[in-house]
Each structure stands twice: as structure tokens, then as C-alpha cells.
């Protein structure tokens, strides 16, 4: 039998009156019985469904299980994604105000990193530069506001340094990639770098004040000095990044900005000269000097410093006499004075170049000014460091002396006692001598329990025995 | 709209009426559609008219109860529901019979399905081809019944048997091959 014939025979089974088909009577009877039974068990009132429920039932009937599962899985995924994004957004926005050491601070950093990574992946150097600038701005604000715990400060400073370096690098790449875009971005970069530079100046000022504060311990002073050094260094980097951005600008815009910058530098220098003069006057009586054109020490600071100095005359005199040598101080002051003069000279040259329209040369000269400023700052901070070191050394010596003092004091006591004893002996000896003298001369004056020997001298002549 | 789609939509409507409104009339129409199919399905397995009639009746009653007690339940296929209920009811009958013969359940399970079917077959008078069909494995019987006797498409048969389309196709091919072998012996 062929397969086709077999199929034909099987199909024919349904059509014939074979025992495979039910009796017509059974079909009718069964239906009657079934409906009767259903009617008897059926509730009189059909359940009332709302329109929504009816739609749901109809929907379930016409939508297959697979489709329903897919829709459910899809909607679940959407919900998860939405919840994750919403949670992340809420977390990031909540973390934006967090400070180093806070729980959400790592979220803040992670969000920043993610943004930078995305910008980097898309190759948008302009956005990347802006993001690095934003990071640098945030780190500067954090440095300004946070608790100055050395570990935390160190981390924030390291991150700031990295951000500032990245600003310079990405802007350079942007310039190479698309000069037009770089020109467009340069204005904003200049503005932002200047803001960051000003904020860093405030941070450096604050730290520098901390480094000369008499109330601070030498360790604290050291920490503040380290922070000052690092912030000053970062400020130089950001200034260099600013100059790089200025170089891309149109000549007119660049001219205005450089003019402002030069003016600012001259003002800084003048302010600094005045402060320096005040410091020089007090050089002999002041234990510490902070000299920095970048830090921008003011007369007020010097006065505060003087006031603090006079409030602790003993320390000042000690440090003045022993830690700070007048010659070294004078040398530093002279060097700085020379640097200021040189800076002013170059500033004048920059202005001349700008008037002549040589923007590039003016920028190069401005860079020279920056270099000199950096050197001056380094030298001043170095001397400050030496002073603090000497102060530390002094304190250590004092402490050592303090430790050896009790022994010396004891020795002194013994000496005193010894001398007292000696004195007593010395006093006794003449007494004894005196006693001896007395005994020689006046045997009646005998001290102690010794019975006085009374020599009775008989005036009568001795009887001679017969 | 094709005939198949039309009948499917009308079936869904009837199903909705039964589930949502416990409509006996709607269920009566479903009865008319499926009574012969379910009877044939049961008869092929039991080969006894009385038993087939009783079981068919039970199947419809169970379906009614299931639908009215689960108005929110998704029913993917009405035919699938009837055939599944029929298959389960037949299994229940097998179990009952096994108990009546005081055969332990474990032993009953151990007896091959073919042997049991053969015992039932010998009692009944059927047409030659049907005798041969009954010699097949149960799943071969099902697919041959659904595809060639009832005239369902492979896709519908797969849905009723709750198997994948490709598996059902393979199953049908093997069933036909086996039937041919039996007939040709």
C-alpha cells in the first residue's frame, strides 16, 4: 500500500458509518443531559464584569501566550532600564553636592568618569575638554570647602592635577583635529580656566596663611605649605592651558584677554611689591616670610602676621635669633625684588607687542612672565619650608632638652643639697675648732652629756707623811 | 477572512460567553463542533462504545466546569483544551481499571502502552485499517488521527498535542512509516 493510498483510507474512516463515529442518538441524548446538568449547576446571576475586565478577558483570548510572554518580558526590561536610569539620575543629582569622604562622592566621580568616557568614545574632543574643565572646577571648589585632612587633600589635588593636564591635552588634540572648532571652544576654555585660576589663587592664599599662622603646629604648617606648593603648581598649569587657548583665538579677542591678563599681572606685582616692602621692614623681627606673586600676599596678611608675632614674643625672638639668618632672608627678598622688576619689564614689553599686533610673541612673553612667577614662588616657598623645618628642629631640640631637664634638675638638687651639706660641714668645722678653742681656753663650755670635769685646784700644801 | 479564521473567531466568542457569562447555549454550540471529534479520539484509544460515550460525556462536563471556574484563564486553543481533557480522562480510566484488576500502580506503569492497547483491541470489532492504527504507539495514533482522520493541519495538530511543529512533522512521518510496515507485514 502506497502512502497516498494509506492517507486516502484514513481520511475515508471519518466519512463512513464506521464504529469510529458516535451514534446520532447518543450525540443528541448526551447534549440534552449535559445542558440539563449545566443549567442545574449554573448560577442564576452571571458574574458582573467591568468593561476593563471584559477587555482583559477578550485580550487574553486573542493574544497568544508567547506574545503575552514577550510583551511581559519586554515591559519588564523597560521597567528595569527606566528604574536603573532613574535611580542613576537621582543618585548622580544627589551626589553633585557631595564632598570627599561622603558616601555619594564616589558616585559623583563615577558619573564624571562615565561622561568623559562617553565623550572620549564618541571622539568629541570639544565636549571632552569641557568635561575635564568641569571636573577641574569641581575639584577646586572641593579644595576650597573640604576639611583639610591630608589624605583627602592629597587625593583631591592628584585628581585636580590630572584634570588640568587632561584639559591641556584634549584641547591640543582638538586644535589638531579641527582648528575651527578649537577657535569656537577657546573662548569658553579661556573663561573657565581663568575662573579656575582665580579660585585656585584663593585656595593657595588660604593655605599660605595657614602655613604662617602662629597658632598652627609645625606639622600643620608643613601640610599647608605642601598644599600651597601644589596648588601654585597646578595654577601655573591651568594658566598655561589658558595661554594655549588664547593663542587659538582671533587676534582681537586675544589682544583684549592678554591686555587684561597683563594688567592683572602688573596689579599683582604692585600689590606684591607693597607687601614685600612691609615684609622687608619686618624682616628682622618676623620669623616667617611668605613671598609669592601668585599667592598674592597683602599688607593685611603681613599685619596679621605681625600681630601674631608680637603676641608670642618669646617664640619670635627664639626663632629670630636661631632659625632665620638675616643674610639668607635678605638674599631672598632681593631676589624676589629683582624678579618683580623683571616681570614688570616683560609686562611692558608685552603691552608694546600687543600694540604692534604681534599676538604670538606677546603670548610667548606672557609665558616668560609665568615662568618667572613660578620660579619666584618656588624660591619663596622653599625658604618658607626651610623656616618651618628649622622651627621643627628647634622644637625637637626643645623637647629633647625638656626630656633631659628633669635629670639636670635632679642633679641640681643634689648639688644644692651637697652644697648645703658642705655649708653645714663648713659651718660645723669652725664650730668644732671653736669648741676646741673653747675647750682649750674654756674647758667649762663642753657640750653634750659629758660631765664637766671640774679641776679643783687645792691651794693647800700636800701633807707629807711622817 | 478565511473559513478557518472565521471559525476561530467565532469559537473565541463562544469561549468568552462561556467564561464570562456561563452561557450554556454557547457551550452547546461548542459541543456540536467537538462531540464527534472527541468521541473518535476516545474510541480509538478505548475501542468500546459504552466507555467512549461515557468518557466523551465526562470530557464535556469537565471542560464546562473548568471554563466556568476559571473565567480569567487564558485558553490558547479550544480544540487543544478538549483534546487535552480527553487524554487526561482516558488516563484516569486506565488507572481505575488497573486498580480494579488489583495490579500495583508501579507494575501498571511498567506495562508498555502498546500491550495494554492490544488487550483492548482484541475485544473490539473495528475496520482493518483502524486495527492497524491501534497497534501503533499512542502518540503515533494521536498524530495520525488528528492529521488524516480529523483533517487538522500540522500546525494545529502541533498546538493540540502541545509539541513543536518540526517535532510533530517528524512524528507524523515516523507514524506513517510504522503503519505501513504493520500493514505490509
XYZ file of C-alpha atoms in Angstrom:
651
model
C 0.000 0.000 0.000
C 1.450 3.345 -1.018
C 1.492 6.257 1.434
C -1.052 8.123 -0.670
C -3.466 5.162 -0.594
C -2.981 4.862 3.121
C -3.780 8.525 3.586
C -6.919 8.125 1.455
C -8.120 5.210 3.567
C -7.532 7.082 6.806
C -9.459 10.104 5.511
C -12.294 7.830 4.463
C -12.653 6.491 8.023
C -14.399 9.654 9.175
C -16.871 9.643 6.301
C -18.079 6.070 6.511
C -20.512 4.676 9.055
C -17.722 3.007 10.878
C -17.806 2.370 14.631
C -15.312 5.207 14.939
C -18.179 7.715 14.672
C -20.676 8.220 17.545
C -24.363 7.308 17.350
C -26.604 10.188 16.408
C -28.911 9.281 19.277
C -26.008 9.354 21.712
C -24.969 12.809 20.477
C -28.478 14.234 20.972
C -29.077 12.493 24.275
C -25.687 13.432 25.645
C -26.214 17.092 24.705
C -29.611 17.157 26.356
C -28.266 15.598 29.541
C -25.239 17.828 29.559
C -27.192 21.066 29.099
C -29.677 19.991 31.751
C -26.866 19.321 34.160
C -25.126 22.578 33.286
C -28.320 24.557 33.801
C -28.863 22.985 37.206
C -25.340 23.747 38.378
C -25.172 27.216 36.716
C -25.529 30.254 38.951
C -28.685 32.241 38.287
C -26.871 35.505 38.004
C -23.908 35.760 35.737
C -20.894 37.460 37.304
C -20.833 41.171 36.565
C -17.576 42.189 34.906
C -16.456 45.745 34.426
C -15.525 46.966 30.973
C -11.843 46.716 31.855
C -12.206 43.111 32.983
C -14.115 42.225 29.834
C -11.436 43.815 27.686
C -8.811 41.928 29.667
C -10.587 38.590 29.121
C -11.005 39.268 25.396
C -7.363 40.394 25.166
C -6.196 37.221 26.822
C -8.188 35.154 24.360
C -6.804 36.767 21.248
C -3.238 37.382 22.359
C -1.232 34.195 22.361
C 0.739 33.015 25.369
C 4.041 33.547 23.547
C 3.178 37.105 22.570
C 1.968 37.814 26.099
C 5.228 36.431 27.492
C 7.282 38.524 25.095
C 5.281 41.653 25.893
C 5.630 40.940 29.602
C 9.378 40.331 29.340
C 9.786 43.443 27.191
C 7.822 45.623 29.568
C 9.783 44.184 32.493
C 13.061 45.016 30.755
C 11.787 48.531 30.019
C 10.828 48.940 33.675
C 14.266 47.736 34.794
C 16.016 50.083 32.378
C 13.798 53.019 33.357
C 14.280 52.292 37.067
C 18.050 51.965 36.613
C 18.315 55.178 34.642
C 16.012 56.997 37.062
C 17.936 55.639 40.056
C 21.248 56.580 38.494
C 19.966 60.069 37.629
C 18.625 60.604 41.139
C 21.857 59.254 42.660
C 24.030 61.426 40.452
C 21.995 64.563 41.112
C 22.052 63.827 44.852
C 25.804 63.254 44.747
C 26.577 66.520 42.925
C 26.921 68.377 46.232
C 28.909 65.658 47.987
C 32.395 66.271 49.360
C 35.413 63.938 49.580
C 34.756 61.361 52.281
C 30.982 61.397 51.718
C 29.203 58.187 50.760
C 27.953 59.619 47.477
C 31.303 61.150 46.493
C 32.332 58.003 44.618
C 29.035 58.206 42.669
C 29.891 61.766 41.734
C 33.334 60.730 40.478
C 31.906 57.698 38.656
C 29.334 59.910 36.905
C 32.060 62.318 35.814
C 34.246 59.482 34.572
C 31.335 57.954 32.657
C 30.582 61.264 30.956
C 34.233 61.691 29.997
C 34.440 58.102 28.754
C 31.335 58.554 26.607
C 32.706 61.814 25.156
C 36.049 60.119 24.559
C 34.372 57.127 22.879
C 32.412 59.377 20.541
C 35.615 61.297 19.738
C 34.061 64.644 20.679
C 37.202 66.442 21.882
C 35.323 69.694 22.474
C 32.903 68.010 24.877
C 35.801 66.126 26.493
C 37.722 69.376 27.091
C 34.625 70.954 28.612
C 34.082 67.932 30.860
C 37.698 67.983 32.052
C 37.288 71.693 32.790
C 34.109 70.975 34.748
C 35.940 68.296 36.739
C 38.805 70.698 37.485
C 36.291 73.333 38.562
C 34.572 70.893 40.910
C 37.854 69.702 42.431
C 38.888 73.328 43.032
C 35.572 74.034 44.755
C 36.061 70.905 46.852
C 39.573 72.011 47.864
C 38.100 75.314 48.926
C 35.292 73.831 51.003
C 36.511 70.486 52.314
C 38.092 69.611 55.639
C 41.839 69.877 55.193
C 42.584 66.293 56.082
C 45.963 65.497 54.470
C 44.910 62.173 52.909
C 41.743 63.557 51.356
C 43.518 66.742 50.231
C 46.236 64.680 48.583
C 43.683 62.674 46.603
C 41.715 65.735 45.512
C 44.926 67.537 44.493
C 46.008 64.497 42.458
C 42.640 64.410 40.682
C 42.766 68.142 40.058
C 46.249 67.855 38.612
C 45.066 65.078 36.309
C 42.024 67.055 35.168
C 44.125 70.146 34.450
C 46.641 68.075 32.497
C 43.764 66.474 30.547
C 42.352 69.930 29.714
C 45.659 70.874 28.077
C 45.986 67.557 26.245
C 42.426 67.356 24.901
C 42.464 70.981 23.809
C 45.700 70.331 21.959
C 44.099 67.331 20.244
C 41.032 69.410 19.399
C 43.287 72.056 17.852
C 44.985 69.426 15.699
C 41.676 67.797 14.777
C 39.576 70.814 13.914
C 41.036 74.313 14.198
C 37.642 75.976 13.600
C 36.024 74.040 16.439
C 39.033 74.796 18.638
C 38.645 78.514 17.918
C 34.984 78.299 18.842
C 35.748 76.392 22.053
C 38.780 78.528 23.005
C 36.710 81.450 24.287
C 34.857 79.283 26.781
C 38.032 77.442 27.733
C 39.777 80.773 28.402
C 36.927 81.971 30.553
C 36.693 78.761 32.553
C 40.437 78.371 33.044
C 40.584 81.944 34.326
C 37.795 81.239 36.815
C 39.564 78.088 37.992
C 42.850 80.002 38.254
C 41.187 82.666 40.436
C 39.622 80.015 42.665
C 42.986 78.275 42.984
C 44.546 81.563 43.957
C 42.096 81.807 46.839
C 42.879 78.244 47.891
C 46.626 78.924 47.730
C 46.142 82.152 49.725
C 44.258 80.351 52.411
C 46.843 77.575 52.593
C 49.688 80.106 52.666
C 48.044 81.888 55.579
C 47.775 78.545 57.340
C 51.485 77.966 56.755
C 52.450 81.141 58.658
C 49.783 81.014 61.324
C 51.499 81.036 64.714
C 48.664 79.031 66.317
C 49.264 76.133 63.927
C 51.639 73.365 64.812
C 54.715 72.925 62.666
C 53.181 69.771 61.159
C 50.093 71.698 60.199
C 52.236 74.478 58.779
C 54.151 71.902 56.777
C 50.931 70.424 55.392
C 49.610 73.846 54.453
C 52.897 74.673 52.777
C 52.799 71.461 50.757
C 49.245 72.274 49.704
C 50.300 75.812 48.762
C 53.138 74.460 46.653
C 50.910 72.001 44.831
C 48.094 74.457 44.246
C 50.563 77.046 42.950
C 51.977 74.437 40.593
C 48.508 73.476 39.340
C 47.667 77.144 38.903
C 50.663 77.564 36.654
C 49.497 74.576 34.604
C 45.994 75.963 34.224
C 47.421 79.372 33.282
C 49.487 77.686 30.600
C 46.348 75.935 29.335
C 44.657 79.326 29.251
C 47.516 80.818 27.224
C 47.275 77.873 24.808
C 43.577 78.609 24.353
C 44.252 82.340 23.919
C 46.716 81.536 21.126
C 43.858 79.989 19.113
C 41.534 82.965 19.486
C 41.048 85.709 16.923
C 43.667 88.416 17.276
C 41.171 90.993 18.580
C 39.777 88.728 21.282
C 43.270 87.503 22.183
C 44.523 91.087 22.417
C 41.790 92.048 24.883
C 42.352 88.994 27.046
C 46.144 89.367 27.083
C 45.803 93.047 27.943
C 43.572 92.136 30.871
C 45.967 89.438 31.923
C 48.980 91.734 31.750
C 47.114 94.355 33.737
C 46.264 91.755 36.298
C 49.899 90.671 36.443
C 51.090 94.243 36.955
C 48.500 94.750 39.674
C 49.632 91.520 41.262
C 53.225 92.624 41.048
C 52.484 96.025 42.549
C 50.472 94.503 45.321
C 53.232 92.045 45.892
C 55.900 94.762 45.953
C 53.975 96.641 48.592
C 53.547 93.522 50.642
C 57.176 92.709 50.163
C 58.189 96.141 51.396
C 56.123 95.579 54.515
C 57.704 92.191 54.972
C 61.199 93.588 54.462
C 60.590 96.185 57.119
C 59.606 93.469 59.499
C 62.235 91.062 58.259
C 64.354 91.307 61.357
C 61.503 90.732 63.747
C 59.389 88.364 61.701
C 60.064 84.696 61.974
C 58.414 83.696 58.711
C 58.038 85.152 55.258
C 55.575 84.234 52.604
C 56.554 85.645 49.280
C 54.575 84.810 46.259
C 53.282 86.835 43.413
C 50.852 84.048 42.731
C 49.754 83.680 46.289
C 49.383 87.450 46.369
C 50.239 88.268 49.932
C 48.669 91.521 51.128
C 49.589 94.044 53.739
C 46.753 92.787 55.865
C 48.349 89.378 55.936
C 51.609 90.925 56.998
C 49.868 92.895 59.707
C 48.111 89.807 60.937
C 51.393 88.056 60.893
C 52.970 90.898 62.871
C 50.164 90.831 65.379
C 50.544 87.119 65.759
C 54.275 87.518 66.111
C 54.039 90.132 68.800
C 51.564 88.018 70.701
C 54.237 85.394 71.167
C 57.396 87.407 71.722
C 59.352 84.541 73.206
C 58.941 82.272 70.184
C 59.666 85.044 67.777
C 62.848 86.075 69.441
C 63.953 82.467 69.687
C 63.324 81.792 66.006
C 64.672 85.152 65.005
C 67.888 84.569 66.783
C 68.415 80.966 65.926
C 66.396 79.812 62.876
C 66.357 82.567 60.354
C 69.560 84.027 59.284
C 69.320 87.623 58.248
C 71.612 87.184 55.282
C 69.529 84.443 53.719
C 66.345 86.385 54.223
C 67.791 89.477 52.697
C 69.054 87.462 49.764
C 65.587 86.038 49.132
C 63.967 89.423 49.385
C 66.495 90.872 46.980
C 65.981 88.030 44.506
C 62.243 88.427 44.618
C 62.572 92.165 44.220
C 64.663 91.601 41.124
C 62.119 89.114 39.767
C 59.345 91.636 40.254
C 61.288 94.253 38.378
C 61.922 91.781 35.569
C 58.252 90.849 35.471
C 57.238 94.463 35.223
C 59.713 94.955 32.429
C 58.361 91.994 30.469
C 54.798 93.140 31.122
C 55.708 96.435 29.487
C 57.193 94.558 26.540
C 54.018 92.504 26.207
C 51.948 95.644 26.015
C 54.230 97.029 23.323
C 53.976 93.792 21.337
C 50.209 93.866 21.615
C 50.132 97.413 20.342
C 52.331 96.294 17.456
C 49.888 93.430 16.788
C 52.338 90.569 17.494
C 49.968 88.366 19.434
C 52.082 85.228 19.295
C 55.155 86.975 20.591
C 53.084 88.633 23.297
C 51.825 85.232 24.377
C 55.391 83.908 24.466
C 56.425 86.855 26.627
C 53.433 86.269 28.903
C 54.631 82.720 29.248
C 58.030 84.089 30.298
C 56.301 86.117 32.989
C 54.568 82.967 34.136
C 57.914 81.164 34.271
C 59.466 83.903 36.380
C 56.440 83.912 38.657
C 56.759 80.200 39.104
C 60.454 80.414 39.929
C 59.826 83.234 42.402
C 57.080 81.277 44.047
C 59.206 78.180 44.239
C 62.044 80.045 45.870
C 59.785 81.802 48.349
C 58.063 78.564 49.281
C 61.405 76.815 49.564
C 62.606 79.395 52.085
C 59.304 79.106 53.910
C 59.824 75.372 54.049
C 63.307 75.838 55.451
C 61.955 78.128 58.115
C 59.333 75.624 59.131
C 61.936 72.871 59.153
C 64.156 74.933 61.397
C 61.231 75.665 63.629
C 60.523 71.957 63.764
C 64.156 71.237 64.528
C 64.066 73.856 67.245
C 61.012 72.292 68.777
C 62.652 68.885 68.679
C 65.695 70.232 70.416
C 63.466 71.902 72.983
C 61.698 68.632 73.516
C 64.995 66.834 73.946
C 66.126 69.442 76.413
C 62.785 69.089 78.150
C 63.468 65.388 78.491
C 66.972 65.938 79.871
C 65.833 68.753 82.187
C 64.477 66.542 84.992
C 67.913 64.849 85.246
C 69.637 68.164 85.301
C 67.178 69.428 87.834
C 67.816 66.397 89.983
C 71.491 66.893 89.664
C 70.957 70.493 90.648
C 69.007 69.454 93.704
C 71.762 67.103 94.655
C 74.248 69.820 94.092
C 72.219 72.153 96.226
C 71.909 69.525 98.921
C 75.606 68.786 98.660
C 76.439 72.418 98.874
C 74.077 72.775 101.788
C 75.788 69.861 103.478
C 79.128 71.368 102.677
C 77.967 74.589 104.080
C 76.833 72.787 107.174
C 80.177 70.978 107.409
C 81.972 74.150 106.816
C 79.879 75.768 109.458
C 80.433 72.826 111.766
C 84.130 72.721 111.302
C 84.744 76.199 112.630
C 82.379 75.317 115.462
C 84.414 72.312 116.312
C 87.505 74.320 116.028
C 85.786 76.890 118.017
C 84.835 74.193 120.517
C 88.357 73.034 120.565
C 89.413 76.535 121.071
C 86.779 76.935 123.636
C 87.814 73.687 125.303
C 91.331 74.867 125.271
C 90.531 78.144 126.608
C 87.367 77.430 128.459
C 87.022 73.803 129.471
C 83.806 74.517 131.291
C 81.928 75.074 127.995
C 81.594 71.448 126.982
C 78.534 70.412 125.006
C 76.787 67.107 125.301
C 76.272 64.663 128.054
C 79.907 64.664 129.083
C 80.116 65.552 132.570
C 82.111 68.616 133.148
C 85.393 67.875 134.601
C 85.985 70.324 137.292
C 89.503 70.655 138.177
C 89.736 71.671 141.753
C 92.972 73.202 142.462
C 93.911 72.937 146.042
C 95.766 75.788 147.374
C 96.754 73.981 150.482
C 100.206 72.274 150.605
C 100.167 68.496 150.449
C 100.739 66.755 153.791
C 103.777 64.830 153.936
C 103.530 61.545 155.600
C 105.765 61.179 158.592
C -11.454 36.418 6.324
C -10.843 32.736 5.607
C -13.116 29.976 6.898
C -10.548 28.850 9.430
C -10.069 32.355 10.810
C -13.823 32.862 10.904
C -14.369 29.632 12.798
C -11.533 30.515 15.172
C -13.038 33.933 15.937
C -16.488 32.501 16.437
C -15.000 29.838 18.731
C -13.300 32.560 20.775
C -16.575 34.427 21.030
C -18.318 31.302 22.300
C -15.467 30.719 24.717
C -15.810 34.286 26.017
C -19.539 33.809 26.513
C -18.942 30.573 28.419
C -16.153 32.006 30.560
C -17.588 35.443 31.247
C -21.321 34.731 31.233
C -21.531 30.948 31.826
C -23.600 30.770 28.669
C -24.988 27.188 28.287
C -26.189 27.894 24.764
C -22.691 28.936 23.692
C -21.318 25.768 25.254
C -23.973 23.772 23.367
C -22.574 25.160 20.126
C -19.057 24.168 21.155
C -20.470 20.707 21.948
C -21.858 20.414 18.430
C -18.463 21.289 16.965
C -16.406 18.876 19.035
C -18.624 15.927 20.032
C -17.738 13.717 17.067
C -14.044 14.576 17.145
C -13.677 13.841 20.822
C -15.718 10.664 20.531
C -13.453 9.360 17.752
C -10.363 10.309 19.733
C -11.615 8.409 22.764
C -12.904 5.454 20.802
C -9.581 4.884 19.030
C -7.944 4.558 22.437
C -10.612 2.520 24.253
C -12.344 0.574 21.444
C -15.517 0.372 23.482
C -18.637 2.323 22.562
C -20.112 2.493 26.043
C -16.835 3.601 27.599
C -16.219 6.043 24.752
C -19.675 7.569 25.212
C -19.284 7.866 28.978
C -15.838 9.362 28.709
C -16.859 11.795 25.964
C -19.736 12.957 28.119
C -17.368 13.395 31.074
C -14.916 15.338 28.916
C -17.539 17.966 28.023
C -18.697 18.231 31.600
C -15.126 18.732 32.808
C -14.462 21.371 30.156
C -17.585 23.265 31.198
C -16.535 23.185 34.857
C -13.000 24.233 34.015
C -14.123 27.187 31.897
C -16.716 28.458 34.322
C -14.456 28.077 37.332
C -11.535 29.849 35.626
C -13.066 32.801 33.802
C -9.716 34.692 33.717
C -7.747 31.709 32.378
C -6.128 32.169 29.000
C -7.257 29.472 26.560
C -4.904 29.410 23.610
C -6.808 26.766 21.670
C -10.336 25.482 22.246
C -9.620 22.257 20.379
C -6.436 21.829 22.412
C -8.485 22.160 25.599
C -10.960 19.465 24.529
C -8.307 17.013 23.368
C -6.128 17.537 26.456
C -9.120 16.973 28.726
C -9.991 13.835 26.746
C -6.445 12.493 27.007
C -6.370 13.124 30.787
C -9.751 11.480 31.269
C -8.589 8.392 29.369
C -5.510 8.199 31.574
C -7.817 8.316 34.606
C -9.818 5.399 33.168
C -6.644 3.379 32.642
C -5.691 3.965 36.262
C -9.128 2.961 37.507
C -9.013 -0.245 35.518
C -5.543 -1.008 36.769
C -6.810 -0.681 40.352
C -9.839 -2.877 39.676
C -7.516 -5.618 38.375
C -5.512 -5.237 41.619
C -2.427 -4.574 39.667
C 0.053 -2.445 41.650
C 0.435 1.034 40.284
C 4.165 0.570 39.765
C 3.584 -2.596 37.710
C 0.815 -0.887 35.798
C 3.216 1.857 34.859
C 5.796 -0.699 33.842
C 3.458 -2.366 31.305
C 4.116 -0.996 27.841
C 1.330 1.129 26.441
C 1.229 -0.940 23.240
C 0.490 -4.184 25.136
C -2.403 -2.599 27.026
C -3.801 -1.207 23.826
C -3.500 -4.607 22.199
C -5.564 -6.168 25.006
C -8.321 -3.632 24.408
C -8.074 -4.051 20.665
C -8.809 -7.726 20.738
C -12.184 -7.069 22.360
C -13.464 -4.745 19.691
C -14.549 -5.109 16.101
C -13.084 -2.389 14.003
C -12.213 -1.853 10.466
C -8.957 -3.297 9.325
C -7.124 -0.047 8.998
C -8.264 1.032 12.408
C -6.953 -2.229 13.856
C -3.594 -1.420 12.396
C -3.696 2.120 13.727
C -4.391 0.804 17.176
C -1.217 -1.228 17.033
C 0.809 1.977 16.914
C 2.222 3.891 19.830
C -0.224 6.307 21.423
C 1.494 9.417 20.114
C 1.563 7.924 16.605
C -2.147 7.196 16.907
C -2.837 10.759 18.009
C -0.980 12.399 15.171
C -2.488 10.103 12.516
C -5.981 10.678 13.942
C -5.593 14.429 14.089
C -3.871 14.876 10.736
C -5.664 12.376 8.476
C -8.921 11.404 10.181
C -9.830 14.816 11.667
C -8.075 16.778 8.948
C -6.164 19.240 11.111
C -3.124 20.972 9.659
C 0.287 20.079 11.083
C 0.415 23.435 12.876
C -2.992 22.861 14.507
C -2.031 19.295 15.404
C 1.177 20.562 16.995
C -0.832 23.061 19.002
C -3.334 20.418 20.172
C -0.572 17.959 21.109
C 1.455 20.772 22.694
C 4.523 19.909 20.621
C 6.812 21.844 18.302
C 5.872 21.984 14.634
C 9.084 20.262 13.494
C 8.681 17.536 16.091
C 5.081 16.948 15.023
C 6.168 16.686 11.372
C 8.817 14.107 12.251
C 6.342 12.279 14.434
C 3.802 12.042 11.619
C 6.437 10.780 9.198
C 7.548 8.053 11.627
C 3.922 7.119 12.438
C 3.066 6.677 8.780
C 6.214 4.657 8.157
C 5.412 2.394 11.080
C 1.767 1.966 9.953
C 2.928 1.000 6.504
C 5.311 -1.560 7.979
C 2.490 -3.079 10.064
C 0.105 -3.193 7.117
C 2.712 -4.667 4.779
C 3.681 -7.466 7.160
